GROMACS .gro file of C-alpha atoms in nm:
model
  231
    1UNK     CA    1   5.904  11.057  16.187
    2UNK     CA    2   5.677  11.113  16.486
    3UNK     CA    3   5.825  11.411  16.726
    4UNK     CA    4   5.670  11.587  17.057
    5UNK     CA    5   5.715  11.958  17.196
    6UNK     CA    6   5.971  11.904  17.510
    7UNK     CA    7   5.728  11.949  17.756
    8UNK     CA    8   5.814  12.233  17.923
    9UNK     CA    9   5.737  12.435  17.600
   10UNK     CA   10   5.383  12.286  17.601
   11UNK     CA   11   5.355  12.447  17.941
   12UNK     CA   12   5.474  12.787  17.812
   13UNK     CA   13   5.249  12.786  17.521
   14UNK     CA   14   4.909  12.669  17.781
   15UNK     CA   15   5.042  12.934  17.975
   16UNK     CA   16   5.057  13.224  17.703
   17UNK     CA   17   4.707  13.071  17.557
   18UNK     CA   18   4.548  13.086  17.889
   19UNK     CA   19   4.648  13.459  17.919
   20UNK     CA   20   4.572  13.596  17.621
   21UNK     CA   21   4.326  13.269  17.443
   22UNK     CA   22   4.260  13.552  17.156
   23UNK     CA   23   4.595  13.592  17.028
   24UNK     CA   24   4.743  13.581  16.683
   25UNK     CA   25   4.924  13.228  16.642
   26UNK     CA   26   5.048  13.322  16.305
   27UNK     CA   27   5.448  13.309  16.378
   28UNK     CA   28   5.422  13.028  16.625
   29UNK     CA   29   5.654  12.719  16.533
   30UNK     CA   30   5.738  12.349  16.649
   31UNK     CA   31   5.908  12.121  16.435
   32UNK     CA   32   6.090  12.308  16.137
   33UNK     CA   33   6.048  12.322  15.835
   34UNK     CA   34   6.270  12.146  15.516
   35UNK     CA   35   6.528  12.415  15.541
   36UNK     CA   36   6.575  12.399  15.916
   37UNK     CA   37   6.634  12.002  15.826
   38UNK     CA   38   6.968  12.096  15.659
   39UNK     CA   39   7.113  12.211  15.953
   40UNK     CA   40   7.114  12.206  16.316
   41UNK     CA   41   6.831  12.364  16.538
   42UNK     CA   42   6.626  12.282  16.822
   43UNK     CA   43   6.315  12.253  16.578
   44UNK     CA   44   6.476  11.960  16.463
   45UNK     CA   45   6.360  11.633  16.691
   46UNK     CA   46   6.633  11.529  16.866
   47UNK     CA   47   6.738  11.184  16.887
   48UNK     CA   48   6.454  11.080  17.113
   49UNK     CA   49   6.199  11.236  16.881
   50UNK     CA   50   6.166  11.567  17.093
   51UNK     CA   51   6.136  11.963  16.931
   52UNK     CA   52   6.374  12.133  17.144
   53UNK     CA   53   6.230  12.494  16.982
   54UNK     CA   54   5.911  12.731  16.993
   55UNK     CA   55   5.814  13.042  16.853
   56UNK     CA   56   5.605  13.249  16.991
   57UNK     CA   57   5.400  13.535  16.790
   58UNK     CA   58   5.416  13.865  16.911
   59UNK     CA   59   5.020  14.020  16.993
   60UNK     CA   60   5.008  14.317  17.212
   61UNK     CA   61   4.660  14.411  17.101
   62UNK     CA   62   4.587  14.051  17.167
   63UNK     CA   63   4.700  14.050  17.505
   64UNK     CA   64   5.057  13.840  17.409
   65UNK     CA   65   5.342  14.116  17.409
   66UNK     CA   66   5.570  13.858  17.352
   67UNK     CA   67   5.881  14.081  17.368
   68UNK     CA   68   5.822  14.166  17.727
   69UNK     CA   69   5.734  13.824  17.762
   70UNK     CA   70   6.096  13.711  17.682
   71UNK     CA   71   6.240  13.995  17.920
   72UNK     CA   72   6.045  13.819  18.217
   73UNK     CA   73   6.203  13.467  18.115
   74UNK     CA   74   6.525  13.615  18.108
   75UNK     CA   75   6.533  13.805  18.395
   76UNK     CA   76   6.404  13.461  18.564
   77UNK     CA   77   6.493  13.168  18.325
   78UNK     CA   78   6.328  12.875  18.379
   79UNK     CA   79   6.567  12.553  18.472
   80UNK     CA   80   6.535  12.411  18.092
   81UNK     CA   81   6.551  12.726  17.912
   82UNK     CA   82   6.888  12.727  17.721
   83UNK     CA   83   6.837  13.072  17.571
   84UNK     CA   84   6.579  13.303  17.414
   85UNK     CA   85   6.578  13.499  17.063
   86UNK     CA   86   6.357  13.848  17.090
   87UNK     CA   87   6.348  14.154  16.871
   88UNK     CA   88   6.729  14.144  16.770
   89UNK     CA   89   6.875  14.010  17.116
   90UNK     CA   90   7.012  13.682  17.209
   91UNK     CA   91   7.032  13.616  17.618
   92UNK     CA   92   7.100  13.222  17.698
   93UNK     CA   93   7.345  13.068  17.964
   94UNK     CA   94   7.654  13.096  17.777
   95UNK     CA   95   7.552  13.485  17.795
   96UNK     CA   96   7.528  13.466  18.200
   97UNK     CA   97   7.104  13.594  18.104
   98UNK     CA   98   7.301  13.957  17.955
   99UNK     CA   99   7.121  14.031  17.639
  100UNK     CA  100   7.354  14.030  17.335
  101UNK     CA  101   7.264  14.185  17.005
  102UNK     CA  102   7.134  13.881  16.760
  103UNK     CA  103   7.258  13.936  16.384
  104UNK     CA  104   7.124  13.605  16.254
  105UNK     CA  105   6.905  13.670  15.928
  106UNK     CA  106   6.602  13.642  16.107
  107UNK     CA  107   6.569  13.944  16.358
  108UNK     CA  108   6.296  13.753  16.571
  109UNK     CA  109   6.059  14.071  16.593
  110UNK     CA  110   5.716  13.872  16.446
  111UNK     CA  111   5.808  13.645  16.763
  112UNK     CA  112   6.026  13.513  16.989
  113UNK     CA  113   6.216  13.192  16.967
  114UNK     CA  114   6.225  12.942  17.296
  115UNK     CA  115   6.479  12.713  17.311
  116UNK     CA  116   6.543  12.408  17.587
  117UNK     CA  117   6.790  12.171  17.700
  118UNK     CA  118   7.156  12.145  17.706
  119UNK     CA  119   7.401  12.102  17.486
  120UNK     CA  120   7.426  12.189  17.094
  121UNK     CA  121   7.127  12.297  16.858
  122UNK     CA  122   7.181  11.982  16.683
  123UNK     CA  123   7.151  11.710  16.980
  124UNK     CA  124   6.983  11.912  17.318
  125UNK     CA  125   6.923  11.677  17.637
  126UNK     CA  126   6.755  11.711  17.925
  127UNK     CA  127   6.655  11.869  18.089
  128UNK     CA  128   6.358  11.985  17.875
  129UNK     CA  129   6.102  11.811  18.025
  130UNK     CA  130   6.008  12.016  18.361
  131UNK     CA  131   5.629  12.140  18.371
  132UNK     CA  132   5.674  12.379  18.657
  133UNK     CA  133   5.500  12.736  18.565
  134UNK     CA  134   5.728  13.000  18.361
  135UNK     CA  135   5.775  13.341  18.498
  136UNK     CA  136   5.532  13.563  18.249
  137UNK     CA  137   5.230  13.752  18.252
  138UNK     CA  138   5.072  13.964  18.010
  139UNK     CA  139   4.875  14.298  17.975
  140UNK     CA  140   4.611  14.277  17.744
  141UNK     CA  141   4.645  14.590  17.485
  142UNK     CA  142   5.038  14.643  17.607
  143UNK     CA  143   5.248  14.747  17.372
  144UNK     CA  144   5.564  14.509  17.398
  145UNK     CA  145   5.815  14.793  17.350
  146UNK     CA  146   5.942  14.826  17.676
  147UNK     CA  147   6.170  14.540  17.629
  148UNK     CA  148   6.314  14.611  17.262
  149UNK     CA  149   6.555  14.833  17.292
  150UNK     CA  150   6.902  14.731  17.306
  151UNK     CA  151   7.172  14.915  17.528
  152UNK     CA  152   7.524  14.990  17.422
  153UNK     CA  153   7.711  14.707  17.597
  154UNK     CA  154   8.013  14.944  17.838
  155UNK     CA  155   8.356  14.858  17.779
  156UNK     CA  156   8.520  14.579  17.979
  157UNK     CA  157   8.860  14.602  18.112
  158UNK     CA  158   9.077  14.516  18.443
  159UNK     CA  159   8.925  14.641  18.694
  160UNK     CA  160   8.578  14.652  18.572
  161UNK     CA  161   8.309  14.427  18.784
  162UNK     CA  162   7.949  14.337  18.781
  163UNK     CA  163   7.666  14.098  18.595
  164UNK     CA  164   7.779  14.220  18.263
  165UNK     CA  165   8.142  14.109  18.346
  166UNK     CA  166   8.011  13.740  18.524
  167UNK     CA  167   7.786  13.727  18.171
  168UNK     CA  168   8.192  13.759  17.978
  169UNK     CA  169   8.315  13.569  18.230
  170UNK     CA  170   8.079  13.235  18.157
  171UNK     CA  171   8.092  13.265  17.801
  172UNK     CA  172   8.494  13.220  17.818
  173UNK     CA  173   8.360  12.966  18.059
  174UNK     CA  174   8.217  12.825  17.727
  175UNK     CA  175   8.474  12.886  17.534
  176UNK     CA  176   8.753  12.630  17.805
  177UNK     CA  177   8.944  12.965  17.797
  178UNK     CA  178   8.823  13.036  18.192
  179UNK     CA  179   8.818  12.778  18.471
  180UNK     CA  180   8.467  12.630  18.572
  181UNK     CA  181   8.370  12.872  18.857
  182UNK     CA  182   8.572  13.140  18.732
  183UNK     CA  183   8.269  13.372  18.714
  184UNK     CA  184   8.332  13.607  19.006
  185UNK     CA  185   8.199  13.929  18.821
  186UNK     CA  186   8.536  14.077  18.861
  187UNK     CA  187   8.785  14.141  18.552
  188UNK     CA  188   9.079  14.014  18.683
  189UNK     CA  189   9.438  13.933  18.517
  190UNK     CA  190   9.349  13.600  18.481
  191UNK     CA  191   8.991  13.726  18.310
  192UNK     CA  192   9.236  13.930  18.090
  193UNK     CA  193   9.438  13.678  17.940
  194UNK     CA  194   9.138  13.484  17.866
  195UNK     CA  195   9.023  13.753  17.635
  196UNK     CA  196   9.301  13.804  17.493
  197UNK     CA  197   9.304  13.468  17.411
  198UNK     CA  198   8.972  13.460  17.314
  199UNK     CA  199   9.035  13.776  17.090
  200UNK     CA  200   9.275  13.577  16.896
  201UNK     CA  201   9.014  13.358  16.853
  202UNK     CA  202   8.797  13.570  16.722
  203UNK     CA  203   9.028  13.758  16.470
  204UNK     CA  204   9.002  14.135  16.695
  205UNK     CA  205   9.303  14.309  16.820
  206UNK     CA  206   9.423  14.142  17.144
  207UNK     CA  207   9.395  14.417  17.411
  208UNK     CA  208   9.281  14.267  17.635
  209UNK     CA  209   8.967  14.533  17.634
  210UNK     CA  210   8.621  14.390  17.565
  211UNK     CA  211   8.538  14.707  17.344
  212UNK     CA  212   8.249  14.757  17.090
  213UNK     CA  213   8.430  14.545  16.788
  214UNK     CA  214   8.521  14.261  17.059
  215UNK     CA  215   8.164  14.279  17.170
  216UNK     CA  216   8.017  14.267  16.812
  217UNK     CA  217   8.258  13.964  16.782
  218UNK     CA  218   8.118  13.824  17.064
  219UNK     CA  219   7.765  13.890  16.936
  220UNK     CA  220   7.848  13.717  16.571
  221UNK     CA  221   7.977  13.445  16.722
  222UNK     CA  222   7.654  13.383  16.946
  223UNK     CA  223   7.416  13.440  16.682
  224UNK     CA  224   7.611  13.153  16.436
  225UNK     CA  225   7.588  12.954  16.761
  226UNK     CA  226   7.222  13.012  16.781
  227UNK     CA  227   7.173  13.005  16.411
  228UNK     CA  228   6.915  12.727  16.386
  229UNK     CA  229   6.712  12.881  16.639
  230UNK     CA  230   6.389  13.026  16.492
  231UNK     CA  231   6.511  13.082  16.144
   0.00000   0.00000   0.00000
């Protein structure tokens, strides 16, 4: 069938190729391959005929650290980015833009994975079709590690507050277990019972605590989300 790059991915890619014209293209990706075809992912064309998806090869010698590169886009997403895939993390909207460890088979450290559009891997919409510039730029020769390493995520509780807490909050968002516009940053009672509901969900004790084996829960569940992404 004939298929396009959503257009705002053609504008990332001009954009990286204008910065560093040199660099390696030899884990880029568009439309998948047969495997991806057996089961949903934004390199599949959507029902208008549009890939949803690119890769990206990581080049620091060749001026394309594309690592770092991800860390700018998700410290600034653009307005069709869904979520990004980079060295072992997963940060999208359902994550509030917190990076998440990624355990899908594919760790995503050749390159990163671009995704668009909302709604599922297997049917994204618009919007995936906006030109305006991304938020990158390169250093020719960098060395792309400053954005690799993954923190320990803190334990969440009552009481606790901040981004990483407004990232929990929108993904119960995601989940219907939290109200639209629930995501105050603040752990609250009624933030509590959502995990604890969302817990049960997940098969992890219910405490009520967003601990290391709820967060790896959390994480799992993301990357199956994610799966088709890149893979």
């Amino acid at each position: 069938m004939s298929w396009r790059l959503a257009n705002s991915l053609v504008a990332l890619r001009e954009q990286v190729n204008a910065m560093a014209p040199g660099r390696s293209t030899a884990s880029d990706g568009t439309i998948g391959d047969q495997s991806h075809a057996t089961r949903p992912s934004r390199h599949n064309p959507n029902g208008a005929g549009v890939v949803c998806a690119l890769d990206i090869t990581d080049d620091p010698a060749g001026g394309c650290p594309v690592h770092d590169l991800a860390e700018q886009v998700r410290a600034n997403p653009h307005p069709d980015l869904a979520y990004v895939i980079s060295a072992r993390r997963i940060a999208g909207r359902s994550t509030g833009w917190n990076w998440h460890e990624y355990t899908g088979a594919n760790p995503h450290v050749q390159h990163a994975h671009f995704g668009v559009g909302e709604g599922p891997d297997a049917s994204p919409a618009q919007p995936y079709d906006d030109t305006q510039a991304w938020p990158i730029a390169g250093s020719p020769g960098g060395n792309g590690n400053a954005a690799v390493n993954i923190e320990t995520p803190r334990t969440l509780r009552k009481g606790s507050s901040g981004e990483d807490v407004r990232g929990l909050q929108l993904v119960l968002i995601g989940a219907s277990l939290l109200a639209p516009g629930g995501a105050d940053g603040v752990f609250g009672p009624v933030t509590e019972a959502a995990v604890r509901e969302f817990q049960g969900v997940l098969g992890v004790a219910q405490d009520g605590v967003v601990g290391p084996k709820t967060h790896a829960a959390i994480s799992n569940l993301l990357a199956f989300l994610a799966a088709g992404g890149g893979q």
